[in-house]
Amino acid sequence: MEMKNIIQKETLANETEIWIAGSHINSTFLPYYQHSPAVAAILIMAYLIVFLSCMAGNALVCMVVVNNERMRTVTNFFILNLAISDLLVGIFCVPPTLMDNLITGWPFNQVICTMSGLVQGMSISASVFTLVAIAMDRFHCIVLPFRERLSLVKAVVIIVVVWLLAIAIMCPSAIMLTVGRVEDHYMVRSDGKNTTYPLYACYEAWSDSSMRKVYTTILFVHIYLVPFMLILFMYGSICLKLCRSTAPITQNLTCPVKANGTPKKRIKVIKMLVLVALLFMISWLPLWTLMLLVDYNNLDDDHLDLLTGYFFPFAHWLAFSNSSINPIIYGYYNENFRRGFQTAFKFHLCSQEKVHQETYSEQS
């Protein structure tokens, strides 16, 4: 799922004719930096905000669920898995993508090229499959309340299967991703000396371009379209059930009132989960649209330049921002998460105050 910005951009620069030792060759020169300082500063600030909020928020979610026994429910285990996948996005995807959008060419080695594409695809796939698992759990509990509910052990097994499926579906991309030099293409750095550098690209080296189209379509269907339809169906069924039901639906053996709270509280949880799923689908839709647009349309150079220079950086930012918004949603809708966040902040402040007091006593 790594964007082939460099491969697309190599057709965009003006070709310059050079004579070397009597031989006439054509070489293409590209600016080292893709954007002006003002645009680059905006991109850096936007990506930095997403990175910091993603790391802090999702680390807090993990800490709250792991350290609080009352939070160890099936739904919260799935939310924990979402937080872990979002952390991976923050670590492995945000920084390399920012650098790739700022600098012409791939500035990293083969390992980072492979890891960035693989982890990004794995994290997205794991998030989508986890959202489907959450919807299925809520669907069985509310629409089919007399069926046996998921246990924590089964939830852990499902999470393991989710990651195995995510790895399996992204293996072809990881195998094909490679770093290669683009022949007769150079980057020019405006440092007063016009220093030139060879141009390298991180791309999927498919032997047939039609195979890339097929693979992109398979990814779109399996980790966006079908999951979206399943989630839409299950949450739609849940909403219909809640609207038609006149009696409390939690009073049964499989969904006891103590485990799930009052119907009003459960409806609030459903709203939270629906919002998480909806925002995920909306956040990733522009990036999927651009990927399909590039693969299936013979765009001219001007359109490619516009897409890779501005639309792709924004689409990546919007997709990655979803990884930072989820903890805010949990804190707003879920009282247990809100209390856990407050406890974590109080513990952090008390620890800092204790360290300050110990330092002061040692100095005195």
PDB file of C-alpha atoms in Angstrom, residues 60-327:
ATOM      1  CA  LEU A  60      -2.780   5.852  27.497  1.00  0.00           C
ATOM      2  CA  VAL A  61      -5.544   3.546  26.210  1.00  0.00           C
ATOM      3  CA  CYS A  62      -3.212   0.544  26.430  1.00  0.00           C
ATOM      4  CA  MET A  63      -2.139   1.486  29.956  1.00  0.00           C
ATOM      5  CA  VAL A  64      -5.729   1.949  31.175  1.00  0.00           C
ATOM      6  CA  VAL A  65      -6.957  -1.400  29.822  1.00  0.00           C
ATOM      7  CA  VAL A  66      -3.907  -3.391  30.959  1.00  0.00           C
ATOM      8  CA  ASN A  67      -3.657  -1.901  34.463  1.00  0.00           C
ATOM      9  CA  ASN A  68      -7.384  -1.908  35.319  1.00  0.00           C
ATOM     10  CA  GLU A  69      -8.961  -5.331  35.857  1.00  0.00           C
ATOM     11  CA  ARG A  70     -12.471  -3.882  35.522  1.00  0.00           C
ATOM     12  CA  MET A  71     -11.598  -2.755  31.991  1.00  0.00           C
ATOM     13  CA  ARG A  72     -10.663  -6.243  30.806  1.00  0.00           C
ATOM     14  CA  THR A  73     -13.809  -6.976  28.836  1.00  0.00           C
ATOM     15  CA  VAL A  74     -14.153  -8.428  25.348  1.00  0.00           C
ATOM     16  CA  THR A  75     -14.958  -5.039  23.799  1.00  0.00           C
ATOM     17  CA  ASN A  76     -12.078  -3.340  25.605  1.00  0.00           C
ATOM     18  CA  PHE A  77      -9.678  -6.082  24.481  1.00  0.00           C
ATOM     19  CA  PHE A  78     -10.650  -5.278  20.905  1.00  0.00           C
ATOM     20  CA  ILE A  79     -10.215  -1.555  21.642  1.00  0.00           C
ATOM     21  CA  LEU A  80      -6.770  -2.387  23.068  1.00  0.00           C
ATOM     22  CA  ASN A  81      -5.927  -4.120  19.800  1.00  0.00           C
ATOM     23  CA  LEU A  82      -7.065  -1.040  17.876  1.00  0.00           C
ATOM     24  CA  ALA A  83      -4.803   1.111  20.044  1.00  0.00           C
ATOM     25  CA  ILE A  84      -1.822  -1.170  19.387  1.00  0.00           C
ATOM     26  CA  SER A  85      -2.359  -1.023  15.625  1.00  0.00           C
ATOM     27  CA  ASP A  86      -2.695   2.773  15.846  1.00  0.00           C
ATOM     28  CA  LEU A  87       0.602   2.948  17.757  1.00  0.00           C
ATOM     29  CA  LEU A  88       2.266   0.987  14.957  1.00  0.00           C
ATOM     30  CA  VAL A  89       0.888   3.484  12.448  1.00  0.00           C
ATOM     31  CA  GLY A  90       2.345   6.341  14.489  1.00  0.00           C
ATOM     32  CA  ILE A  91       5.777   4.741  14.789  1.00  0.00           C
ATOM     33  CA  PHE A  92       6.313   3.153  11.375  1.00  0.00           C
ATOM     34  CA  CYS A  93       4.110   5.144   9.011  1.00  0.00           C
ATOM     35  CA  VAL A  94       3.847   8.811  10.007  1.00  0.00           C
ATOM     36  CA  PRO A  95       7.586   9.773  10.028  1.00  0.00           C
ATOM     37  CA  PRO A  96       8.584   7.941   6.797  1.00  0.00           C
ATOM     38  CA  THR A  97       5.512   9.222   4.958  1.00  0.00           C
ATOM     39  CA  LEU A  98       6.250  12.801   6.038  1.00  0.00           C
ATOM     40  CA  MET A  99       9.835  12.537   4.813  1.00  0.00           C
ATOM     41  CA  ASP A 100       8.661  10.958   1.568  1.00  0.00           C
ATOM     42  CA  ASN A 101       6.263  13.867   1.023  1.00  0.00           C
ATOM     43  CA  LEU A 102       8.920  16.494   1.767  1.00  0.00           C
ATOM     44  CA  ILE A 103      11.902  15.114  -0.155  1.00  0.00           C
ATOM     45  CA  THR A 104      11.982  13.980  -3.762  1.00  0.00           C
ATOM     46  CA  GLY A 105      13.070  10.362  -3.888  1.00  0.00           C
ATOM     47  CA  TRP A 106      13.148   7.725  -1.156  1.00  0.00           C
ATOM     48  CA  PRO A 107      15.541   8.890   1.603  1.00  0.00           C
ATOM     49  CA  PHE A 108      15.652   5.585   3.521  1.00  0.00           C
ATOM     50  CA  ASN A 109      16.969   2.068   2.956  1.00  0.00           C
ATOM     51  CA  GLN A 110      15.295  -1.146   1.814  1.00  0.00           C
ATOM     52  CA  VAL A 111      14.345  -2.237   5.356  1.00  0.00           C
ATOM     53  CA  ILE A 112      12.374   0.932   6.084  1.00  0.00           C
ATOM     54  CA  CYS A 113      10.771   0.778   2.637  1.00  0.00           C
ATOM     55  CA  THR A 114       9.533  -2.758   3.313  1.00  0.00           C
ATOM     56  CA  MET A 115       8.610  -2.147   6.961  1.00  0.00           C
ATOM     57  CA  SER A 116       6.746   1.090   6.257  1.00  0.00           C
ATOM     58  CA  GLY A 117       4.595  -0.475   3.555  1.00  0.00           C
ATOM     59  CA  LEU A 118       4.084  -3.746   5.437  1.00  0.00           C
ATOM     60  CA  VAL A 119       3.261  -2.232   8.838  1.00  0.00           C
ATOM     61  CA  GLN A 120       0.981   0.383   7.321  1.00  0.00           C
ATOM     62  CA  GLY A 121      -0.977  -2.298   5.473  1.00  0.00           C
ATOM     63  CA  MET A 122      -0.962  -4.658   8.473  1.00  0.00           C
ATOM     64  CA  SER A 123      -2.174  -1.949  10.842  1.00  0.00           C
ATOM     65  CA  ILE A 124      -4.977  -0.889   8.527  1.00  0.00           C
ATOM     66  CA  SER A 125      -6.048  -4.491   7.963  1.00  0.00           C
ATOM     67  CA  ALA A 126      -5.896  -5.323  11.679  1.00  0.00           C
ATOM     68  CA  SER A 127      -7.913  -2.206  12.531  1.00  0.00           C
ATOM     69  CA  VAL A 128     -10.609  -3.034   9.976  1.00  0.00           C
ATOM     70  CA  PHE A 129     -10.860  -6.687  11.007  1.00  0.00           C
ATOM     71  CA  THR A 130     -11.007  -5.638  14.670  1.00  0.00           C
ATOM     72  CA  LEU A 131     -13.829  -3.192  13.935  1.00  0.00           C
ATOM     73  CA  VAL A 132     -15.700  -6.042  12.261  1.00  0.00           C
ATOM     74  CA  ALA A 133     -15.079  -8.265  15.309  1.00  0.00           C
ATOM     75  CA  ILE A 134     -16.434  -5.548  17.626  1.00  0.00           C
ATOM     76  CA  ALA A 135     -19.534  -5.148  15.454  1.00  0.00           C
ATOM     77  CA  MET A 136     -20.074  -8.925  15.448  1.00  0.00           C
ATOM     78  CA  ASP A 137     -19.772  -9.071  19.246  1.00  0.00           C
ATOM     79  CA  ARG A 138     -22.340  -6.278  19.682  1.00  0.00           C
ATOM     80  CA  PHE A 139     -24.573  -7.856  17.008  1.00  0.00           C
ATOM     81  CA  HIS A 140     -24.642 -11.232  18.770  1.00  0.00           C
ATOM     82  CA  CYS A 141     -25.247  -9.633  22.156  1.00  0.00           C
ATOM     83  CA  ILE A 142     -28.128  -7.371  21.089  1.00  0.00           C
ATOM     84  CA  VAL A 143     -29.710  -8.860  17.962  1.00  0.00           C
ATOM     85  CA  LEU A 144     -29.054 -12.513  18.914  1.00  0.00           C
ATOM     86  CA  PRO A 145     -28.965 -12.205  22.729  1.00  0.00           C
ATOM     87  CA  PHE A 146     -29.518 -15.873  23.568  1.00  0.00           C
ATOM     88  CA  ARG A 147     -26.410 -17.077  21.788  1.00  0.00           C
ATOM     89  CA  GLU A 148     -23.274 -17.659  23.799  1.00  0.00           C
ATOM     90  CA  ARG A 149     -21.176 -14.517  24.144  1.00  0.00           C
ATOM     91  CA  LEU A 150     -17.481 -14.293  23.401  1.00  0.00           C
ATOM     92  CA  SER A 151     -15.162 -15.078  26.284  1.00  0.00           C
ATOM     93  CA  LEU A 152     -11.871 -13.279  26.858  1.00  0.00           C
ATOM     94  CA  VAL A 153      -9.987 -16.364  25.669  1.00  0.00           C
ATOM     95  CA  LYS A 154     -11.963 -16.445  22.416  1.00  0.00           C
ATOM     96  CA  ALA A 155     -11.411 -12.709  22.009  1.00  0.00           C
ATOM     97  CA  VAL A 156      -7.638 -13.204  22.294  1.00  0.00           C
ATOM     98  CA  VAL A 157      -7.815 -16.011  19.713  1.00  0.00           C
ATOM     99  CA  ILE A 158      -9.758 -13.732  17.351  1.00  0.00           C
ATOM    100  CA  ILE A 159      -7.148 -10.991  17.807  1.00  0.00           C
ATOM    101  CA  VAL A 160      -4.357 -13.445  16.922  1.00  0.00           C
ATOM    102  CA  VAL A 161      -6.287 -14.550  13.821  1.00  0.00           C
ATOM    103  CA  VAL A 162      -6.834 -10.892  12.899  1.00  0.00           C
ATOM    104  CA  TRP A 163      -3.080 -10.225  12.864  1.00  0.00           C
ATOM    105  CA  LEU A 164      -2.327 -13.427  10.961  1.00  0.00           C
ATOM    106  CA  LEU A 165      -4.854 -12.443   8.287  1.00  0.00           C
ATOM    107  CA  ALA A 166      -3.416  -8.922   8.186  1.00  0.00           C
ATOM    108  CA  ILE A 167       0.095 -10.281   7.646  1.00  0.00           C
ATOM    109  CA  ALA A 168      -1.092 -12.746   5.004  1.00  0.00           C
ATOM    110  CA  ILE A 169      -2.956 -10.168   2.925  1.00  0.00           C
ATOM    111  CA  MET A 170       0.023  -7.771   2.968  1.00  0.00           C
ATOM    112  CA  CYS A 171       2.726 -10.352   2.169  1.00  0.00           C
ATOM    113  CA  PRO A 172       2.583  -9.785  -1.622  1.00  0.00           C
ATOM    114  CA  SER A 173       3.172  -6.057  -1.117  1.00  0.00           C
ATOM    115  CA  ALA A 174       6.073  -6.682   1.283  1.00  0.00           C
ATOM    116  CA  ILE A 175       7.686  -9.082  -1.187  1.00  0.00           C
ATOM    117  CA  MET A 176       7.319  -6.686  -4.120  1.00  0.00           C
ATOM    118  CA  LEU A 177       8.440  -3.508  -2.330  1.00  0.00           C
ATOM    119  CA  THR A 178      11.954  -2.576  -3.350  1.00  0.00           C
ATOM    120  CA  VAL A 179      14.285   0.407  -3.423  1.00  0.00           C
ATOM    121  CA  GLY A 180      15.777   1.080  -6.826  1.00  0.00           C
ATOM    122  CA  ARG A 181      17.631   3.845  -8.573  1.00  0.00           C
ATOM    123  CA  VAL A 182      15.750   5.732 -11.265  1.00  0.00           C
ATOM    124  CA  GLU A 183      18.089   5.883 -14.235  1.00  0.00           C
ATOM    125  CA  ASP A 184      18.991   9.304 -15.670  1.00  0.00           C
ATOM    126  CA  HIS A 185      17.066  11.078 -12.903  1.00  0.00           C
ATOM    127  CA  TYR A 186      18.728  13.321 -10.335  1.00  0.00           C
ATOM    128  CA  MET A 187      17.778  15.546  -7.422  1.00  0.00           C
ATOM    129  CA  VAL A 188      19.158  19.078  -7.299  1.00  0.00           C
ATOM    130  CA  ARG A 189      19.636  20.724  -3.916  1.00  0.00           C
ATOM    131  CA  SER A 190      19.485  24.527  -3.925  1.00  0.00           C
ATOM    132  CA  ASP A 191      22.390  25.083  -1.539  1.00  0.00           C
ATOM    133  CA  GLY A 192      24.262  27.622  -3.640  1.00  0.00           C
ATOM    134  CA  LYS A 193      26.271  24.859  -5.302  1.00  0.00           C
ATOM    135  CA  ASN A 194      23.322  23.074  -6.966  1.00  0.00           C
ATOM    136  CA  THR A 195      24.505  19.733  -5.602  1.00  0.00           C
ATOM    137  CA  THR A 196      22.992  16.763  -7.428  1.00  0.00           C
ATOM    138  CA  TYR A 197      22.068  13.387  -5.958  1.00  0.00           C
ATOM    139  CA  PRO A 198      20.971  10.157  -7.649  1.00  0.00           C
ATOM    140  CA  LEU A 199      17.236   9.512  -7.395  1.00  0.00           C
ATOM    141  CA  TYR A 200      16.031   6.378  -5.569  1.00  0.00           C
ATOM    142  CA  ALA A 201      12.438   5.192  -5.293  1.00  0.00           C
ATOM    143  CA  CYS A 202      10.533   2.820  -3.002  1.00  0.00           C
ATOM    144  CA  TYR A 203       7.945   1.035  -5.119  1.00  0.00           C
ATOM    145  CA  GLU A 204       6.196  -2.278  -5.763  1.00  0.00           C
ATOM    146  CA  ALA A 205       8.148  -3.966  -8.556  1.00  0.00           C
ATOM    147  CA  TRP A 206       5.365  -5.932 -10.243  1.00  0.00           C
ATOM    148  CA  SER A 207       6.436  -7.685 -13.440  1.00  0.00           C
ATOM    149  CA  ASP A 208       3.097  -6.751 -14.986  1.00  0.00           C
ATOM    150  CA  SER A 209       1.391  -3.442 -14.188  1.00  0.00           C
ATOM    151  CA  SER A 210      -2.002  -5.123 -14.457  1.00  0.00           C
ATOM    152  CA  MET A 211      -1.089  -7.293 -11.457  1.00  0.00           C
ATOM    153  CA  ARG A 212      -0.704  -4.175  -9.331  1.00  0.00           C
ATOM    154  CA  LYS A 213      -4.208  -3.108 -10.348  1.00  0.00           C
ATOM    155  CA  VAL A 214      -5.587  -6.524  -9.419  1.00  0.00           C
ATOM    156  CA  TYR A 215      -3.806  -6.494  -6.054  1.00  0.00           C
ATOM    157  CA  THR A 216      -4.982  -2.949  -5.242  1.00  0.00           C
ATOM    158  CA  THR A 217      -8.544  -3.986  -6.068  1.00  0.00           C
ATOM    159  CA  ILE A 218      -8.266  -7.086  -3.861  1.00  0.00           C
ATOM    160  CA  LEU A 219      -7.024  -4.949  -0.972  1.00  0.00           C
ATOM    161  CA  PHE A 220      -9.812  -2.419  -1.475  1.00  0.00           C
ATOM    162  CA  VAL A 221     -12.485  -5.117  -1.484  1.00  0.00           C
ATOM    163  CA  HIS A 222     -11.122  -7.139   1.450  1.00  0.00           C
ATOM    164  CA  ILE A 223     -10.027  -4.396   3.846  1.00  0.00           C
ATOM    165  CA  TYR A 224     -12.452  -1.615   2.990  1.00  0.00           C
ATOM    166  CA  LEU A 225     -15.546  -2.411   0.920  1.00  0.00           C
ATOM    167  CA  VAL A 226     -16.640  -5.769   2.405  1.00  0.00           C
ATOM    168  CA  PRO A 227     -15.841  -4.812   6.044  1.00  0.00           C
ATOM    169  CA  PHE A 228     -17.708  -1.523   5.576  1.00  0.00           C
ATOM    170  CA  MET A 229     -20.784  -3.365   4.279  1.00  0.00           C
ATOM    171  CA  LEU A 230     -20.631  -5.887   7.148  1.00  0.00           C
ATOM    172  CA  ILE A 231     -20.268  -3.157   9.768  1.00  0.00           C
ATOM    173  CA  LEU A 232     -23.084  -1.155   8.164  1.00  0.00           C
ATOM    174  CA  PHE A 233     -25.376  -4.205   8.183  1.00  0.00           C
ATOM    175  CA  MET A 234     -24.628  -5.217  11.780  1.00  0.00           C
ATOM    176  CA  TYR A 235     -24.891  -1.750  13.321  1.00  0.00           C
ATOM    177  CA  GLY A 236     -27.992  -1.088  11.219  1.00  0.00           C
ATOM    178  CA  SER A 237     -29.551  -4.267  12.630  1.00  0.00           C
ATOM    179  CA  ILE A 238     -28.552  -3.184  16.142  1.00  0.00           C
ATOM    180  CA  CYS A 239     -30.205   0.214  15.697  1.00  0.00           C
ATOM    181  CA  LEU A 240     -33.409  -1.392  14.412  1.00  0.00           C
ATOM    182  CA  LYS A 241     -33.423  -3.808  17.346  1.00  0.00           C
ATOM    183  CA  LEU A 242     -32.952  -1.004  19.864  1.00  0.00           C
ATOM    184  CA  CYS A 243     -35.678   1.113  18.241  1.00  0.00           C
ATOM    185  CA  ARG A 244     -38.208  -1.727  18.139  1.00  0.00           C
ATOM    186  CA  SER A 245     -37.452  -3.156  21.557  1.00  0.00           C
ATOM    187  CA  THR A 246     -39.690  -2.003  24.401  1.00  0.00           C
ATOM    188  CA  ALA A 247     -38.202  -4.207  27.118  1.00  0.00           C
ATOM    189  CA  PRO A 248     -34.646  -4.083  28.492  1.00  0.00           C
ATOM    190  CA  ILE A 249     -32.594  -6.322  26.209  1.00  0.00           C
ATOM    191  CA  THR A 250     -29.869  -6.893  28.765  1.00  0.00           C
ATOM    192  CA  GLN A 251     -31.935  -9.113  31.022  1.00  0.00           C
ATOM    193  CA  ASN A 252     -30.779 -12.525  29.808  1.00  0.00           C
ATOM    194  CA  LEU A 253     -28.150 -15.067  30.672  1.00  0.00           C
ATOM    195  CA  THR A 254     -25.725 -14.169  27.911  1.00  0.00           C
ATOM    196  CA  CYS A 255     -25.812 -10.369  28.336  1.00  0.00           C
ATOM    197  CA  PRO A 256     -26.397  -9.750  32.039  1.00  0.00           C
ATOM    198  CA  VAL A 257     -27.210  -6.268  33.292  1.00  0.00           C
ATOM    199  CA  LYS A 258     -24.175  -6.130  35.574  1.00  0.00           C
ATOM    200  CA  ALA A 259     -21.765  -6.891  32.768  1.00  0.00           C
ATOM    201  CA  ASN A 260     -23.179  -4.399  30.332  1.00  0.00           C
ATOM    202  CA  GLY A 261     -24.910  -1.749  32.416  1.00  0.00           C
ATOM    203  CA  THR A 262     -28.267  -0.092  31.753  1.00  0.00           C
ATOM    204  CA  PRO A 263     -29.787   0.024  28.265  1.00  0.00           C
ATOM    205  CA  LYS A 264     -29.070   3.786  28.177  1.00  0.00           C
ATOM    206  CA  LYS A 265     -25.394   3.198  28.933  1.00  0.00           C
ATOM    207  CA  ARG A 266     -25.196   0.415  26.349  1.00  0.00           C
ATOM    208  CA  ILE A 267     -26.736   2.677  23.712  1.00  0.00           C
ATOM    209  CA  LYS A 268     -24.003   5.207  24.485  1.00  0.00           C
ATOM    210  CA  VAL A 269     -21.370   2.493  23.982  1.00  0.00           C
ATOM    211  CA  ILE A 270     -22.977   1.559  20.648  1.00  0.00           C
ATOM    212  CA  LYS A 271     -22.851   5.224  19.581  1.00  0.00           C
ATOM    213  CA  MET A 272     -19.156   5.308  20.470  1.00  0.00           C
ATOM    214  CA  LEU A 273     -18.373   2.165  18.474  1.00  0.00           C
ATOM    215  CA  VAL A 274     -20.421   3.318  15.474  1.00  0.00           C
ATOM    216  CA  LEU A 275     -18.574   6.656  15.504  1.00  0.00           C
ATOM    217  CA  VAL A 276     -15.183   4.899  15.648  1.00  0.00           C
ATOM    218  CA  ALA A 277     -16.089   2.693  12.670  1.00  0.00           C
ATOM    219  CA  LEU A 278     -17.619   5.569  10.693  1.00  0.00           C
ATOM    220  CA  LEU A 279     -14.649   7.892  11.206  1.00  0.00           C
ATOM    221  CA  PHE A 280     -12.262   5.107  10.202  1.00  0.00           C
ATOM    222  CA  MET A 281     -14.077   4.554   6.911  1.00  0.00           C
ATOM    223  CA  ILE A 282     -14.323   8.295   6.160  1.00  0.00           C
ATOM    224  CA  SER A 283     -10.670   8.932   7.042  1.00  0.00           C
ATOM    225  CA  TRP A 284      -9.341   6.242   4.719  1.00  0.00           C
ATOM    226  CA  LEU A 285     -11.742   6.821   1.805  1.00  0.00           C
ATOM    227  CA  PRO A 286      -9.727   9.654   0.138  1.00  0.00           C
ATOM    228  CA  LEU A 287      -6.511   7.608   0.151  1.00  0.00           C
ATOM    229  CA  TRP A 288      -8.256   4.571  -1.324  1.00  0.00           C
ATOM    230  CA  THR A 289      -9.867   6.795  -3.944  1.00  0.00           C
ATOM    231  CA  LEU A 290      -6.495   8.235  -4.967  1.00  0.00           C
ATOM    232  CA  MET A 291      -4.891   4.798  -5.135  1.00  0.00           C
ATOM    233  CA  LEU A 292      -7.619   3.458  -7.430  1.00  0.00           C
ATOM    234  CA  LEU A 293      -7.590   6.667  -9.472  1.00  0.00           C
ATOM    235  CA  VAL A 294      -3.847   6.409 -10.135  1.00  0.00           C
ATOM    236  CA  ASP A 295      -3.955   2.688 -10.929  1.00  0.00           C
ATOM    237  CA  TYR A 296      -6.962   2.729 -13.251  1.00  0.00           C
ATOM    238  CA  ASN A 297      -6.650   6.075 -15.023  1.00  0.00           C
ATOM    239  CA  ASN A 298      -3.978   7.238 -17.425  1.00  0.00           C
ATOM    240  CA  LEU A 299      -3.514  10.641 -15.848  1.00  0.00           C
ATOM    241  CA  ASP A 300      -1.401  13.275 -17.548  1.00  0.00           C
ATOM    242  CA  ASP A 301       1.685  14.798 -15.945  1.00  0.00           C
ATOM    243  CA  ASP A 302      -0.089  17.880 -14.593  1.00  0.00           C
ATOM    244  CA  HIS A 303      -2.719  15.825 -12.790  1.00  0.00           C
ATOM    245  CA  LEU A 304      -0.101  13.437 -11.394  1.00  0.00           C
ATOM    246  CA  ASP A 305       1.958  16.366 -10.158  1.00  0.00           C
ATOM    247  CA  LEU A 306      -1.077  17.815  -8.377  1.00  0.00           C
ATOM    248  CA  LEU A 307      -2.053  14.476  -6.822  1.00  0.00           C
ATOM    249  CA  THR A 308       1.388  13.463  -5.593  1.00  0.00           C
ATOM    250  CA  GLY A 309       2.365  16.952  -4.473  1.00  0.00           C
ATOM    251  CA  TYR A 310      -0.726  17.918  -2.483  1.00  0.00           C
ATOM    252  CA  PHE A 311      -3.588  15.398  -2.516  1.00  0.00           C
ATOM    253  CA  PHE A 312      -1.568  12.368  -1.406  1.00  0.00           C
ATOM    254  CA  PRO A 313       0.077  14.191   1.547  1.00  0.00           C
ATOM    255  CA  PHE A 314      -3.357  15.374   2.708  1.00  0.00           C
ATOM    256  CA  ALA A 315      -4.938  11.939   2.196  1.00  0.00           C
ATOM    257  CA  HIS A 316      -2.136  10.290   4.176  1.00  0.00           C
ATOM    258  CA  TRP A 317      -2.498  12.870   6.947  1.00  0.00           C
ATOM    259  CA  LEU A 318      -6.270  12.368   7.110  1.00  0.00           C
ATOM    260  CA  ALA A 319      -5.868   8.583   7.254  1.00  0.00           C
ATOM    261  CA  PHE A 320      -3.199   8.740   9.960  1.00  0.00           C
ATOM    262  CA  SER A 321      -5.189  11.290  11.975  1.00  0.00           C
ATOM    263  CA  ASN A 322      -7.785   8.597  12.556  1.00  0.00           C
ATOM    264  CA  SER A 323      -5.213   6.817  14.718  1.00  0.00           C
ATOM    265  CA  SER A 324      -5.080   9.839  17.032  1.00  0.00           C
ATOM    266  CA  ILE A 325      -8.814  10.574  17.261  1.00  0.00           C
ATOM    267  CA  ASN A 326      -9.953   7.259  18.762  1.00  0.00           C
ATOM    268  CA  PRO A 327      -8.649   7.894  22.329  1.00  0.00           C
TER     269      PRO A 327
END
